[in-house]
Amino acid sequence: MNYDLVISSQPSKVDIALLKDKKLVELHEETGNSAFQVGDLYLGRIRKVMPGLNAAFIDVGYEKDGFQHYLDLGPRVRSMMKFIELTRAGKLKSPMLERFRLEAEIEKTGKINEVLNQGIDILVQVAKEPISTKGPRLTTELSFAGKFMVLVPFSDKVSISQKIKTNDEKKRLKDIFKDIKPKGFGLIVRTAAQNKKVKDLEDDLNDLVERWVKMVEKVKNAKPPTRVMGELSRSSSMLRDMLSSSFDNIIVDSPDVHKEITKYLSASPEKLNKLKLHKGPQALFESLGLNKQIKASFGKHVTFKNGSYLVIEHTEALHVIDVNSGPRTNAQNDQETNALEVNLEAAREVARQLRLRDMGGIIVIDFIDLHKAENRKELYNLLKDEMKDDRAKHNVLPPSKFGLVQITRQRVRPEMDIKTKEKCPSCGGSGEIEASVLFDTDIENSVSFVMNEQNEKSITIKVHPYIASYLTKTESWLPWSNSIVKGWKKQFSGDIKVESSTNYHFMEYHIYNSRGEEIRLN
């Protein structure tokens, strides 16, 4: 399997795509407003304690109060609350925990009103981002994730990833961390730590402890509700979470992002030679054909190469996926064999769709009926195998007697939703457009306004590929022939570039300045 990570940076957002054998399997979008993402730490204030729900609602600055359930408090919540209270009162000189006296652990079957009181300030971490009409889900069991480990304050336990199989390596890692781990902090050692040098592990641990110290310093004078520490950018967190994966290529189109990732991968020199900076004339996603894949992969209907297709419906409570064979039939096979072939291909696509759209909650899949038990078992095993690469926690149930497969998948972020049908920018939904023969004149008038009235000296016009070809075309048999764009360059005495995008409708165009910012045209 070949894995490529593609990161496209734009002024307003960063798009991150994970490819498996050149096929899109994950898509993430990171905007400038990255508040309330998983891992962020907030100093909040308890608004309500609800014994009936065994939960509390906490004001963290979001329009809806965050939800804190008793089971998400963590056993050492009293120690954490005491530490924050003493820190804010100025009674603790050091942010470290070697001399801090821990409180007794809370009971697993206790009540929320025995631990939390309305009106007090509390440090919480976002466990699930705001979704739909719900506020963020919170936890007080704090953790700081690094490249090779997760730091857990108010604990002394060291846990080793179960994916590290050799006992010698487990013992080596435990011995290392027994010597370098600060007192009062627990560790969850990730798979990526396997066979790493002591210096690399110690550097990562020191970075996490430094993040804890900075957070504690900020808490001292913070007024709730406020964010006291943000998670890493989505691109860095993806690299961190997938550091043990063997990327074949990491492709970026921004020198700043390239520099950031180079620094991040400095501890893994074998991965640095796989980092590439895209400098082509086409946009990165366009050059790799990802825009076309995105448009084909989102929407109500998803079609396979053989003509079979999925119908994907979303409700507030669950997602429903219907498998259809379409016109596909093999006359040499019986109905059961044809149904099995369609179902197996659908299972592969379903697993990809769940990751790609980041669908969470309950997913019900209506496969084509299979009458033989061995075929149902083969389908179930394949679906589980295809889901193994999914980093979200999930559970796949065997097919029911009605042919339905139920999947529960962890939902920590809003589902990725890309509109594949849009209102026509040319007609605004009216069904009528201006005469196409005047389209180049319309663009020319806009170029004239931008370069003469707004004094832009260098612009880029993005249009549909057919229009780009028309604007840049020259007659090769006429040596003195000039394209329309060359004529505009002479007329307006400026630098004008034309870029094509298959994302644009036939008569859609946008103009950008030299800084890559779109120039709004009324």
Short mmCIF file of C-alpha atoms in Angstrom, two decimals:
data_model
loop_
_atom_site.label_atom_id
_atom_site.label_comp_id
_atom_site.label_asym_id
_atom_site.label_seq_id
_atom_site.Cartn_x
_atom_site.Cartn_y
_atom_site.Cartn_z
CA MET A 1 0.00 0.00 0.00
CA ASN A 2 1.24 3.49 -0.88
CA TYR A 3 0.24 6.37 1.41
CA ASP A 4 0.57 10.03 0.43
CA LEU A 5 -0.22 13.02 2.65
CA VAL A 6 -1.15 16.17 0.70
CA ILE A 7 -1.40 19.57 2.43
CA SER A 8 -2.64 22.59 0.47
CA SER A 9 -2.35 25.93 2.26
CA GLN A 10 -4.54 28.88 1.28
CA PRO A 11 -4.95 32.31 2.94
CA SER A 12 -8.22 31.35 4.66
CA LYS A 13 -7.81 27.59 5.22
CA VAL A 14 -5.63 24.50 4.97
CA ASP A 15 -6.88 21.38 3.16
CA ILE A 16 -5.35 18.04 4.15
CA ALA A 17 -5.84 14.86 2.12
CA LEU A 18 -4.67 11.33 2.83
CA LEU A 19 -4.32 9.09 -0.24
CA LYS A 20 -4.12 5.31 -0.27
CA ASP A 21 -2.81 4.01 -3.59
CA LYS A 22 -3.58 7.47 -5.07
CA LYS A 23 -7.22 7.21 -3.93
CA LEU A 24 -8.62 9.74 -1.46
CA VAL A 25 -9.46 8.13 1.91
CA GLU A 26 -9.39 11.10 4.34
CA LEU A 27 -10.08 14.79 3.88
CA HIS A 28 -9.71 17.49 6.54
CA GLU A 29 -10.21 21.22 6.43
CA GLU A 30 -8.55 23.54 8.92
CA THR A 31 -9.86 27.11 8.96
CA GLY A 32 -8.49 30.16 10.74
CA ASN A 33 -11.18 29.77 13.40
CA SER A 34 -9.93 26.59 15.04
CA ALA A 35 -11.47 27.16 18.47
CA PHE A 36 -13.12 24.28 20.35
CA GLN A 37 -11.20 21.55 18.57
CA VAL A 38 -10.40 18.25 20.27
CA GLY A 39 -7.55 18.66 22.76
CA ASP A 40 -8.04 22.38 23.50
CA LEU A 41 -7.86 23.33 27.18
CA TYR A 42 -10.30 25.87 28.65
CA LEU A 43 -10.75 27.51 32.01
CA GLY A 44 -14.53 27.41 32.34
CA ARG A 45 -17.18 28.11 34.93
CA ILE A 46 -19.80 25.58 36.05
CA ARG A 47 -23.24 26.93 35.11
CA LYS A 48 -25.47 24.02 36.17
CA VAL A 49 -25.07 20.73 38.00
CA MET A 50 -27.72 18.21 36.92
CA PRO A 51 -27.90 15.21 39.32
CA GLY A 52 -30.60 13.60 37.15
CA LEU A 53 -28.19 13.46 34.18
CA ASN A 54 -25.19 12.91 36.46
CA ALA A 55 -23.57 15.72 34.49
CA ALA A 56 -22.75 19.41 34.59
CA PHE A 57 -22.96 22.21 32.01
CA ILE A 58 -19.86 24.41 31.84
CA ASP A 59 -19.46 27.82 30.20
CA VAL A 60 -16.32 27.73 28.04
CA GLY A 61 -17.22 30.66 25.78
CA TYR A 62 -19.20 28.73 23.17
CA GLU A 63 -22.81 29.74 22.38
CA LYS A 64 -23.93 26.47 24.01
CA ASP A 65 -22.55 25.34 27.37
CA GLY A 66 -20.16 22.40 27.27
CA PHE A 67 -21.36 19.02 28.59
CA GLN A 68 -19.36 17.33 31.35
CA HIS A 69 -20.52 13.83 32.39
CA TYR A 70 -19.45 12.21 35.64
CA LEU A 71 -17.75 9.36 33.75
CA ASP A 72 -15.50 11.92 32.00
CA LEU A 73 -14.27 13.48 35.23
CA GLY A 74 -11.39 11.04 35.68
CA PRO A 75 -10.39 9.49 39.01
CA ARG A 76 -8.03 12.36 39.96
CA VAL A 77 -10.41 15.25 39.34
CA ARG A 78 -10.25 16.43 42.96
CA SER A 79 -6.45 16.63 42.74
CA MET A 80 -6.67 18.65 39.53
CA MET A 81 -9.26 21.05 40.97
CA LYS A 82 -7.21 21.54 44.14
CA PHE A 83 -4.05 22.20 42.11
CA ILE A 84 -5.77 24.82 39.92
CA GLU A 85 -7.38 26.50 42.94
CA LEU A 86 -4.05 26.77 44.81
CA THR A 87 -2.26 27.93 41.65
CA ARG A 88 -4.77 30.72 41.00
CA ALA A 89 -4.58 31.76 44.65
CA GLY A 90 -0.76 32.07 44.37
CA LYS A 91 -0.12 29.39 46.99
CA LEU A 92 1.92 27.10 44.74
CA LYS A 93 5.35 28.26 43.62
CA SER A 94 6.10 25.47 41.16
CA PRO A 95 3.95 24.12 38.31
CA MET A 96 5.51 20.68 38.81
CA LEU A 97 3.85 17.99 40.91
CA GLU A 98 6.69 16.31 42.82
CA ARG A 99 5.66 17.99 46.12
CA PHE A 100 1.94 18.27 45.43
CA ARG A 101 -0.20 16.09 47.65
CA LEU A 102 -2.80 14.18 45.66
CA GLU A 103 -6.40 13.88 46.82
CA ALA A 104 -8.26 10.57 47.05
CA GLU A 105 -9.70 9.20 43.80
CA ILE A 106 -13.43 9.57 43.20
CA GLU A 107 -15.70 6.52 43.04
CA LYS A 108 -16.61 5.16 39.61
CA THR A 109 -20.29 5.00 40.55
CA GLY A 110 -20.47 8.36 42.33
CA LYS A 111 -22.70 11.39 41.78
CA ILE A 112 -21.75 14.61 40.00
CA ASN A 113 -23.06 16.86 42.80
CA GLU A 114 -20.65 15.16 45.24
CA VAL A 115 -17.70 16.47 43.19
CA LEU A 116 -18.73 19.68 41.36
CA ASN A 117 -20.56 22.77 42.60
CA GLN A 118 -22.28 25.47 40.59
CA GLY A 119 -20.31 28.71 40.07
CA ILE A 120 -16.77 27.39 40.56
CA ASP A 121 -14.00 27.72 37.98
CA ILE A 122 -12.70 24.48 36.46
CA LEU A 123 -10.08 23.42 33.93
CA VAL A 124 -11.51 21.22 31.16
CA GLN A 125 -10.39 19.72 27.86
CA VAL A 126 -12.48 19.37 24.70
CA ALA A 127 -13.21 15.68 24.09
CA LYS A 128 -15.73 16.20 21.27
CA GLU A 129 -16.19 19.31 19.13
CA PRO A 130 -19.55 21.13 18.93
CA ILE A 131 -21.81 19.19 16.55
CA SER A 132 -25.16 20.40 15.22
CA THR A 133 -27.08 22.05 18.08
CA LYS A 134 -24.86 20.59 20.83
CA GLY A 135 -22.03 22.31 22.65
CA PRO A 136 -18.60 20.69 23.07
CA ARG A 137 -18.27 17.56 25.21
CA LEU A 138 -15.69 18.09 27.94
CA THR A 139 -13.40 16.04 30.16
CA THR A 140 -11.31 16.87 33.22
CA GLU A 141 -9.00 13.90 32.64
CA LEU A 142 -6.32 16.07 31.04
CA SER A 143 -3.77 14.74 28.56
CA PHE A 144 -1.05 16.24 26.34
CA ALA A 145 -0.32 14.30 23.16
CA GLY A 146 3.18 14.22 21.68
CA LYS A 147 4.95 12.37 18.89
CA PHE A 148 5.92 9.35 20.97
CA MET A 149 3.78 9.57 24.11
CA VAL A 150 0.82 11.13 25.89
CA LEU A 151 1.47 12.98 29.16
CA VAL A 152 -1.19 12.50 31.87
CA PRO A 153 -0.92 14.83 34.91
CA PHE A 154 -1.81 13.60 38.42
CA SER A 155 -0.86 10.01 37.66
CA ASP A 156 2.28 7.88 37.95
CA LYS A 157 1.29 5.00 35.69
CA VAL A 158 3.29 4.18 32.53
CA SER A 159 1.29 2.28 29.89
CA ILE A 160 2.85 0.85 26.74
CA SER A 161 0.96 0.60 23.44
CA GLN A 162 -0.43 -2.89 22.86
CA LYS A 163 0.77 -2.68 19.25
CA ILE A 164 4.35 -2.99 20.56
CA LYS A 165 4.54 -6.78 20.67
CA THR A 166 8.09 -7.61 21.83
CA ASN A 167 8.57 -7.91 25.60
CA ASP A 168 12.18 -6.69 25.35
CA GLU A 169 11.09 -3.43 23.75
CA LYS A 170 8.31 -2.95 26.29
CA LYS A 171 10.79 -3.47 29.13
CA ARG A 172 13.31 -1.09 27.52
CA LEU A 173 10.72 1.67 27.23
CA LYS A 174 9.46 1.17 30.80
CA ASP A 175 13.02 1.32 32.14
CA ILE A 176 13.73 4.50 30.17
CA PHE A 177 10.65 6.34 31.37
CA LYS A 178 11.11 5.16 34.96
CA ASP A 179 14.34 7.18 34.99
CA ILE A 180 13.28 10.32 33.08
CA LYS A 181 9.57 10.72 33.94
CA PRO A 182 8.83 13.58 36.38
CA LYS A 183 6.95 12.60 39.53
CA GLY A 184 3.20 13.16 39.46
CA PHE A 185 2.87 12.57 35.70
CA GLY A 186 1.75 9.38 33.99
CA LEU A 187 2.59 8.37 30.42
CA ILE A 188 0.89 6.47 27.62
CA VAL A 189 3.70 5.37 25.30
CA ARG A 190 2.66 5.35 21.64
CA THR A 191 3.61 2.82 18.97
CA ALA A 192 5.82 5.45 17.32
CA ALA A 193 8.21 5.25 20.32
CA GLN A 194 9.28 1.75 19.31
CA ASN A 195 13.08 1.52 18.77
CA LYS A 196 13.52 5.29 19.22
CA LYS A 197 16.66 6.68 20.86
CA VAL A 198 16.54 7.86 24.46
CA LYS A 199 17.33 11.43 23.40
CA ASP A 200 14.36 11.56 21.01
CA LEU A 201 12.03 10.25 23.72
CA GLU A 202 13.42 12.64 26.31
CA ASP A 203 13.07 15.62 23.95
CA ASP A 204 9.43 14.75 23.31
CA LEU A 205 8.75 14.36 27.04
CA ASN A 206 10.40 17.72 27.76
CA ASP A 207 8.25 19.40 25.11
CA LEU A 208 5.09 18.03 26.74
CA VAL A 209 6.18 19.08 30.23
CA GLU A 210 6.96 22.54 28.84
CA ARG A 211 3.42 22.74 27.41
CA TRP A 212 2.05 21.86 30.86
CA VAL A 213 4.19 24.57 32.50
CA LYS A 214 3.06 27.22 29.99
CA MET A 215 -0.57 26.22 30.49
CA VAL A 216 -0.27 26.50 34.29
CA GLU A 217 1.32 29.96 33.97
CA LYS A 218 -1.56 31.11 31.79
CA VAL A 219 -4.18 29.72 34.17
CA LYS A 220 -2.86 31.90 37.02
CA ASN A 221 -4.29 35.13 35.64
CA ALA A 222 -6.94 33.80 33.25
CA LYS A 223 -10.57 34.87 33.59
CA PRO A 224 -13.16 32.27 32.63
CA PRO A 225 -14.31 31.46 30.06
CA THR A 226 -11.03 31.44 28.15
CA ARG A 227 -8.84 29.06 26.16
CA VAL A 228 -5.58 28.48 28.01
CA MET A 229 -3.97 26.13 25.48
CA GLY A 230 -4.80 25.15 21.92
CA GLU A 231 -4.16 21.84 20.20
CA LEU A 232 -1.60 21.64 17.38
CA SER A 233 -2.70 22.59 13.88
CA ARG A 234 -4.64 19.83 12.10
CA SER A 235 -1.70 19.14 9.76
CA SER A 236 0.74 18.74 12.67
CA SER A 237 -1.70 16.64 14.69
CA MET A 238 -2.26 14.32 11.70
CA LEU A 239 1.50 13.92 11.33
CA ARG A 240 1.79 13.25 15.06
CA ASP A 241 -1.02 10.67 15.09
CA MET A 242 0.28 8.94 11.97
CA LEU A 243 4.00 9.21 12.63
CA SER A 244 4.34 5.44 12.75
CA SER A 245 2.72 5.12 9.33
CA SER A 246 5.05 4.75 6.37
CA PHE A 247 4.22 7.70 4.11
CA ASP A 248 5.62 7.41 0.62
CA ASN A 249 5.24 11.15 0.05
CA ILE A 250 4.28 14.24 2.04
CA ILE A 251 3.46 16.96 -0.49
CA VAL A 252 2.86 20.60 0.49
CA ASP A 253 2.49 23.80 -1.52
CA SER A 254 3.46 26.39 1.11
CA PRO A 255 7.08 27.19 2.08
CA ASP A 256 5.90 28.05 5.63
CA VAL A 257 4.13 24.71 6.05
CA HIS A 258 7.16 22.99 4.51
CA LYS A 259 9.38 24.64 7.11
CA GLU A 260 6.99 23.70 9.96
CA ILE A 261 6.85 20.04 8.91
CA THR A 262 10.62 19.89 8.34
CA LYS A 263 11.09 21.00 11.95
CA TYR A 264 8.46 18.53 13.14
CA LEU A 265 10.10 15.61 11.30
CA SER A 266 13.63 16.49 12.45
CA ALA A 267 13.50 13.55 14.89
CA SER A 268 12.69 11.21 11.99
CA PRO A 269 15.33 11.95 9.31
CA GLU A 270 14.25 8.92 7.27
CA LYS A 271 10.93 10.71 6.62
CA LEU A 272 12.46 14.06 5.65
CA ASN A 273 13.45 12.89 2.16
CA LYS A 274 9.78 12.08 1.51
CA LEU A 275 8.72 15.70 2.13
CA LYS A 276 8.21 17.56 -1.16
CA LEU A 277 7.36 21.18 -1.96
CA HIS A 278 4.99 21.58 -4.91
CA LYS A 279 5.96 24.44 -7.24
CA GLY A 280 3.98 23.67 -10.38
CA PRO A 281 1.79 26.19 -12.23
CA GLN A 282 -1.37 24.30 -11.26
CA ALA A 283 -2.88 24.29 -7.78
CA LEU A 284 -1.74 21.24 -5.77
CA PHE A 285 -5.13 19.52 -5.47
CA GLU A 286 -5.84 20.24 -9.14
CA SER A 287 -2.52 18.79 -10.32
CA LEU A 288 -3.14 15.52 -8.42
CA GLY A 289 -6.74 15.22 -9.63
CA LEU A 290 -8.08 15.51 -6.08
CA ASN A 291 -10.76 18.11 -6.86
CA LYS A 292 -12.39 15.65 -9.25
CA GLN A 293 -12.17 12.85 -6.66
CA ILE A 294 -13.74 15.09 -4.01
CA LYS A 295 -16.68 16.01 -6.24
CA ALA A 296 -17.21 12.35 -7.15
CA SER A 297 -16.99 11.08 -3.57
CA PHE A 298 -19.45 13.38 -1.82
CA GLY A 299 -23.16 13.64 -2.38
CA LYS A 300 -26.16 11.40 -2.04
CA HIS A 301 -25.10 8.90 -4.73
CA VAL A 302 -21.62 7.34 -4.94
CA THR A 303 -21.02 5.17 -8.02
CA PHE A 304 -18.42 2.40 -8.48
CA LYS A 305 -16.59 1.63 -11.72
CA ASN A 306 -18.78 -1.38 -12.46
CA GLY A 307 -22.01 0.64 -12.27
CA SER A 308 -23.07 -0.36 -8.74
CA TYR A 309 -23.70 2.54 -6.36
CA LEU A 310 -24.42 3.62 -2.80
CA VAL A 311 -27.25 5.88 -1.67
CA ILE A 312 -26.24 7.74 1.49
CA GLU A 313 -28.87 9.42 3.67
CA HIS A 314 -28.24 11.41 6.85
CA THR A 315 -30.55 12.00 9.81
CA GLU A 316 -29.98 13.62 13.19
CA ALA A 317 -29.67 10.23 14.92
CA LEU A 318 -27.99 8.00 12.33
CA HIS A 319 -26.69 7.50 8.79
CA VAL A 320 -28.27 5.04 6.36
CA ILE A 321 -26.40 3.55 3.39
CA ASP A 322 -28.24 1.52 0.75
CA VAL A 323 -26.28 -0.76 -1.62
CA ASN A 324 -27.60 -1.06 -5.19
CA SER A 325 -26.28 -3.27 -7.98
CA GLY A 326 -27.45 -0.92 -10.72
CA PRO A 327 -27.18 -2.37 -14.25
CA ARG A 328 -24.31 -4.67 -13.22
CA THR A 329 -24.98 -8.38 -13.79
CA ASN A 330 -22.76 -11.21 -14.90
CA ALA A 331 -24.79 -13.71 -16.89
CA GLN A 332 -22.30 -16.48 -16.09
CA ASN A 333 -22.89 -16.12 -12.33
CA ASP A 334 -25.98 -16.89 -10.31
CA GLN A 335 -27.82 -14.26 -8.28
CA GLU A 336 -26.02 -15.11 -5.02
CA THR A 337 -22.57 -14.75 -6.60
CA ASN A 338 -23.47 -11.44 -8.26
CA ALA A 339 -24.88 -10.12 -4.97
CA LEU A 340 -21.73 -11.15 -3.09
CA GLU A 341 -19.43 -9.42 -5.61
CA VAL A 342 -21.42 -6.18 -5.41
CA ASN A 343 -21.54 -6.36 -1.60
CA LEU A 344 -17.78 -6.92 -1.28
CA GLU A 345 -17.01 -3.91 -3.46
CA ALA A 346 -19.60 -1.86 -1.57
CA ALA A 347 -17.98 -2.82 1.76
CA ARG A 348 -14.64 -1.40 0.59
CA GLU A 349 -16.33 1.83 -0.49
CA VAL A 350 -18.37 2.10 2.73
CA ALA A 351 -15.18 1.88 4.82
CA ARG A 352 -13.62 4.62 2.69
CA GLN A 353 -16.72 6.83 2.89
CA LEU A 354 -16.84 6.64 6.69
CA ARG A 355 -13.26 7.92 6.94
CA LEU A 356 -13.61 10.41 4.11
CA ARG A 357 -16.76 12.08 5.46
CA ASP A 358 -15.79 11.41 9.09
CA MET A 359 -19.27 10.01 9.69
CA GLY A 360 -19.93 9.18 13.34
CA GLY A 361 -22.64 7.78 15.57
CA ILE A 362 -24.78 4.93 14.26
CA ILE A 363 -24.41 3.80 10.63
CA VAL A 364 -26.83 1.25 9.17
CA ILE A 365 -25.90 -0.42 5.84
CA ASP A 366 -28.50 -2.26 3.78
CA PHE A 367 -26.48 -4.74 1.72
CA ILE A 368 -28.04 -6.88 -1.00
CA ASP A 369 -29.54 -10.02 0.61
CA LEU A 370 -27.20 -13.01 0.87
CA HIS A 371 -28.75 -16.42 1.58
CA LYS A 372 -25.61 -18.41 2.35
CA ALA A 373 -24.08 -18.07 5.83
CA GLU A 374 -20.51 -18.40 4.49
CA ASN A 375 -21.09 -15.45 2.13
CA ARG A 376 -22.46 -13.29 4.96
CA LYS A 377 -19.38 -14.19 7.03
CA GLU A 378 -17.04 -13.31 4.14
CA LEU A 379 -18.73 -9.92 3.78
CA TYR A 380 -18.51 -9.25 7.53
CA ASN A 381 -14.81 -10.20 7.69
CA LEU A 382 -13.93 -8.04 4.70
CA LEU A 383 -15.73 -5.02 6.16
CA LYS A 384 -13.86 -5.42 9.47
CA ASP A 385 -10.52 -5.73 7.62
CA GLU A 386 -11.23 -2.60 5.57
CA MET A 387 -12.07 -0.71 8.78
CA LYS A 388 -8.75 -1.62 10.46
CA ASP A 389 -7.02 1.49 9.09
CA ASP A 390 -9.72 3.74 10.57
CA ARG A 391 -8.18 5.62 13.53
CA ALA A 392 -11.62 6.47 15.00
CA LYS A 393 -12.96 3.99 17.55
CA HIS A 394 -15.60 1.81 15.93
CA ASN A 395 -17.55 -1.42 16.31
CA VAL A 396 -18.93 -3.52 13.44
CA LEU A 397 -21.81 -5.92 14.13
CA PRO A 398 -22.47 -9.04 12.00
CA PRO A 399 -25.25 -8.86 9.36
CA SER A 400 -28.75 -9.31 10.79
CA LYS A 401 -31.28 -11.72 9.30
CA PHE A 402 -32.59 -8.77 7.29
CA GLY A 403 -29.16 -8.19 5.71
CA LEU A 404 -28.47 -5.02 7.74
CA VAL A 405 -25.01 -4.26 9.13
CA GLN A 406 -24.73 -1.83 12.02
CA ILE A 407 -21.59 0.18 12.75
CA THR A 408 -20.96 2.53 15.63
CA ARG A 409 -18.14 5.00 15.00
CA GLN A 410 -16.68 7.60 17.32
CA ARG A 411 -17.83 11.10 16.51
CA VAL A 412 -15.58 13.87 17.85
CA ARG A 413 -15.91 16.43 15.04
CA PRO A 414 -18.69 17.61 12.74
CA GLU A 415 -19.04 15.46 9.64
CA MET A 416 -17.13 16.63 6.57
CA ASP A 417 -19.81 17.89 4.19
CA ILE A 418 -18.97 19.12 0.69
CA LYS A 419 -21.77 20.34 -1.54
CA THR A 420 -21.55 18.73 -4.96
CA LYS A 421 -24.51 20.69 -6.34
CA GLU A 422 -24.37 24.47 -6.26
CA LYS A 423 -26.45 27.37 -7.43
CA CYS A 424 -25.18 28.44 -10.84
CA PRO A 425 -22.98 31.53 -10.32
CA SER A 426 -23.75 32.71 -13.85
CA CYS A 427 -27.56 32.76 -13.63
CA GLY A 428 -28.06 32.84 -9.84
CA GLY A 429 -30.65 30.06 -10.18
CA SER A 430 -32.81 31.89 -12.72
CA GLY A 431 -31.91 29.56 -15.60
CA GLU A 432 -30.87 32.44 -17.88
CA ILE A 433 -27.37 33.85 -18.46
CA GLU A 434 -25.83 36.76 -20.32
CA ALA A 435 -24.86 36.15 -23.94
CA SER A 436 -21.73 33.96 -23.96
CA VAL A 437 -20.25 35.98 -26.82
CA LEU A 438 -19.83 38.86 -24.35
CA PHE A 439 -18.08 36.77 -21.67
CA ASP A 440 -14.51 37.76 -22.61
CA THR A 441 -15.61 41.40 -22.67
CA ASP A 442 -16.99 41.01 -19.15
CA ILE A 443 -13.66 39.60 -17.94
CA GLU A 444 -11.78 42.40 -19.76
CA ASN A 445 -13.91 45.05 -18.03
CA SER A 446 -13.17 43.46 -14.64
CA VAL A 447 -9.42 43.35 -15.44
CA SER A 448 -9.55 47.01 -16.47
CA PHE A 449 -11.26 47.98 -13.20
CA VAL A 450 -8.81 46.00 -11.06
CA MET A 451 -5.65 47.23 -12.79
CA ASN A 452 -6.65 50.85 -13.54
CA GLU A 453 -8.97 51.74 -10.67
CA GLN A 454 -7.47 49.60 -7.90
CA ASN A 455 -3.86 49.93 -9.15
CA GLU A 456 -3.09 46.20 -9.05
CA LYS A 457 0.07 45.47 -11.06
CA SER A 458 -0.04 41.67 -10.94
CA ILE A 459 -3.21 39.54 -11.01
CA THR A 460 -4.26 35.94 -11.60
CA ILE A 461 -7.52 35.05 -13.35
CA LYS A 462 -8.95 31.63 -12.48
CA VAL A 463 -11.46 30.20 -14.97
CA HIS A 464 -12.86 26.97 -16.38
CA PRO A 465 -10.24 25.02 -18.45
CA TYR A 466 -12.11 25.71 -21.73
CA ILE A 467 -12.12 29.45 -21.06
CA ALA A 468 -8.45 29.34 -19.99
CA SER A 469 -7.58 27.69 -23.30
CA TYR A 470 -9.57 30.33 -25.21
CA LEU A 471 -7.88 33.25 -23.40
CA THR A 472 -4.33 31.89 -23.88
CA LYS A 473 -4.72 30.46 -27.38
CA THR A 474 -2.44 31.63 -30.20
CA GLU A 475 -2.51 30.66 -33.86
CA SER A 476 0.70 28.63 -34.31
CA TRP A 477 0.66 29.12 -38.09
CA LEU A 478 0.73 32.90 -37.63
CA PRO A 479 4.08 33.98 -36.09
CA TRP A 480 2.67 37.40 -35.13
CA SER A 481 -0.45 35.95 -33.47
CA ASN A 482 -1.06 37.03 -29.85
CA SER A 483 -3.44 35.55 -27.29
CA ILE A 484 -6.18 37.61 -25.65
CA VAL A 485 -4.21 37.67 -22.39
CA LYS A 486 -1.08 38.99 -24.10
CA GLY A 487 -3.17 41.77 -25.54
CA TRP A 488 -4.48 42.62 -22.07
CA LYS A 489 -0.92 42.72 -20.70
CA LYS A 490 0.05 45.35 -23.26
CA GLN A 491 -3.20 47.27 -22.87
CA PHE A 492 -3.09 47.50 -19.06
CA SER A 493 0.72 47.41 -18.58
CA GLY A 494 0.68 44.69 -15.95
CA ASP A 495 1.36 41.04 -15.25
CA ILE A 496 -1.70 38.85 -15.92
CA LYS A 497 -1.73 35.09 -15.39
CA VAL A 498 -4.49 32.63 -16.26
CA GLU A 499 -5.08 29.47 -14.23
CA SER A 500 -7.67 26.77 -14.91
CA SER A 501 -9.81 24.92 -12.39
CA THR A 502 -12.26 22.11 -13.03
CA ASN A 503 -14.11 23.25 -9.89
CA TYR A 504 -15.45 26.29 -11.78
CA HIS A 505 -18.60 26.42 -13.87
CA PHE A 506 -18.23 27.24 -17.55
CA MET A 507 -18.87 30.98 -17.14
CA GLU A 508 -17.42 31.47 -13.67
CA TYR A 509 -14.23 33.40 -13.00
CA HIS A 510 -12.38 34.91 -10.04
CA ILE A 511 -9.51 37.39 -9.90
CA TYR A 512 -6.71 37.24 -7.29
CA ASN A 513 -4.01 39.77 -6.39
CA SER A 514 -0.28 39.03 -6.05
CA ARG A 515 -0.80 37.97 -2.41
CA GLY A 516 -3.28 35.27 -3.41
CA GLU A 517 -6.26 37.19 -2.00
CA GLU A 518 -9.47 37.21 -4.05
CA ILE A 519 -10.55 40.63 -5.36
CA ARG A 520 -14.28 40.98 -4.81
CA LEU A 521 -16.11 42.23 -7.90
CA ASN A 522 -19.56 43.78 -7.51
#
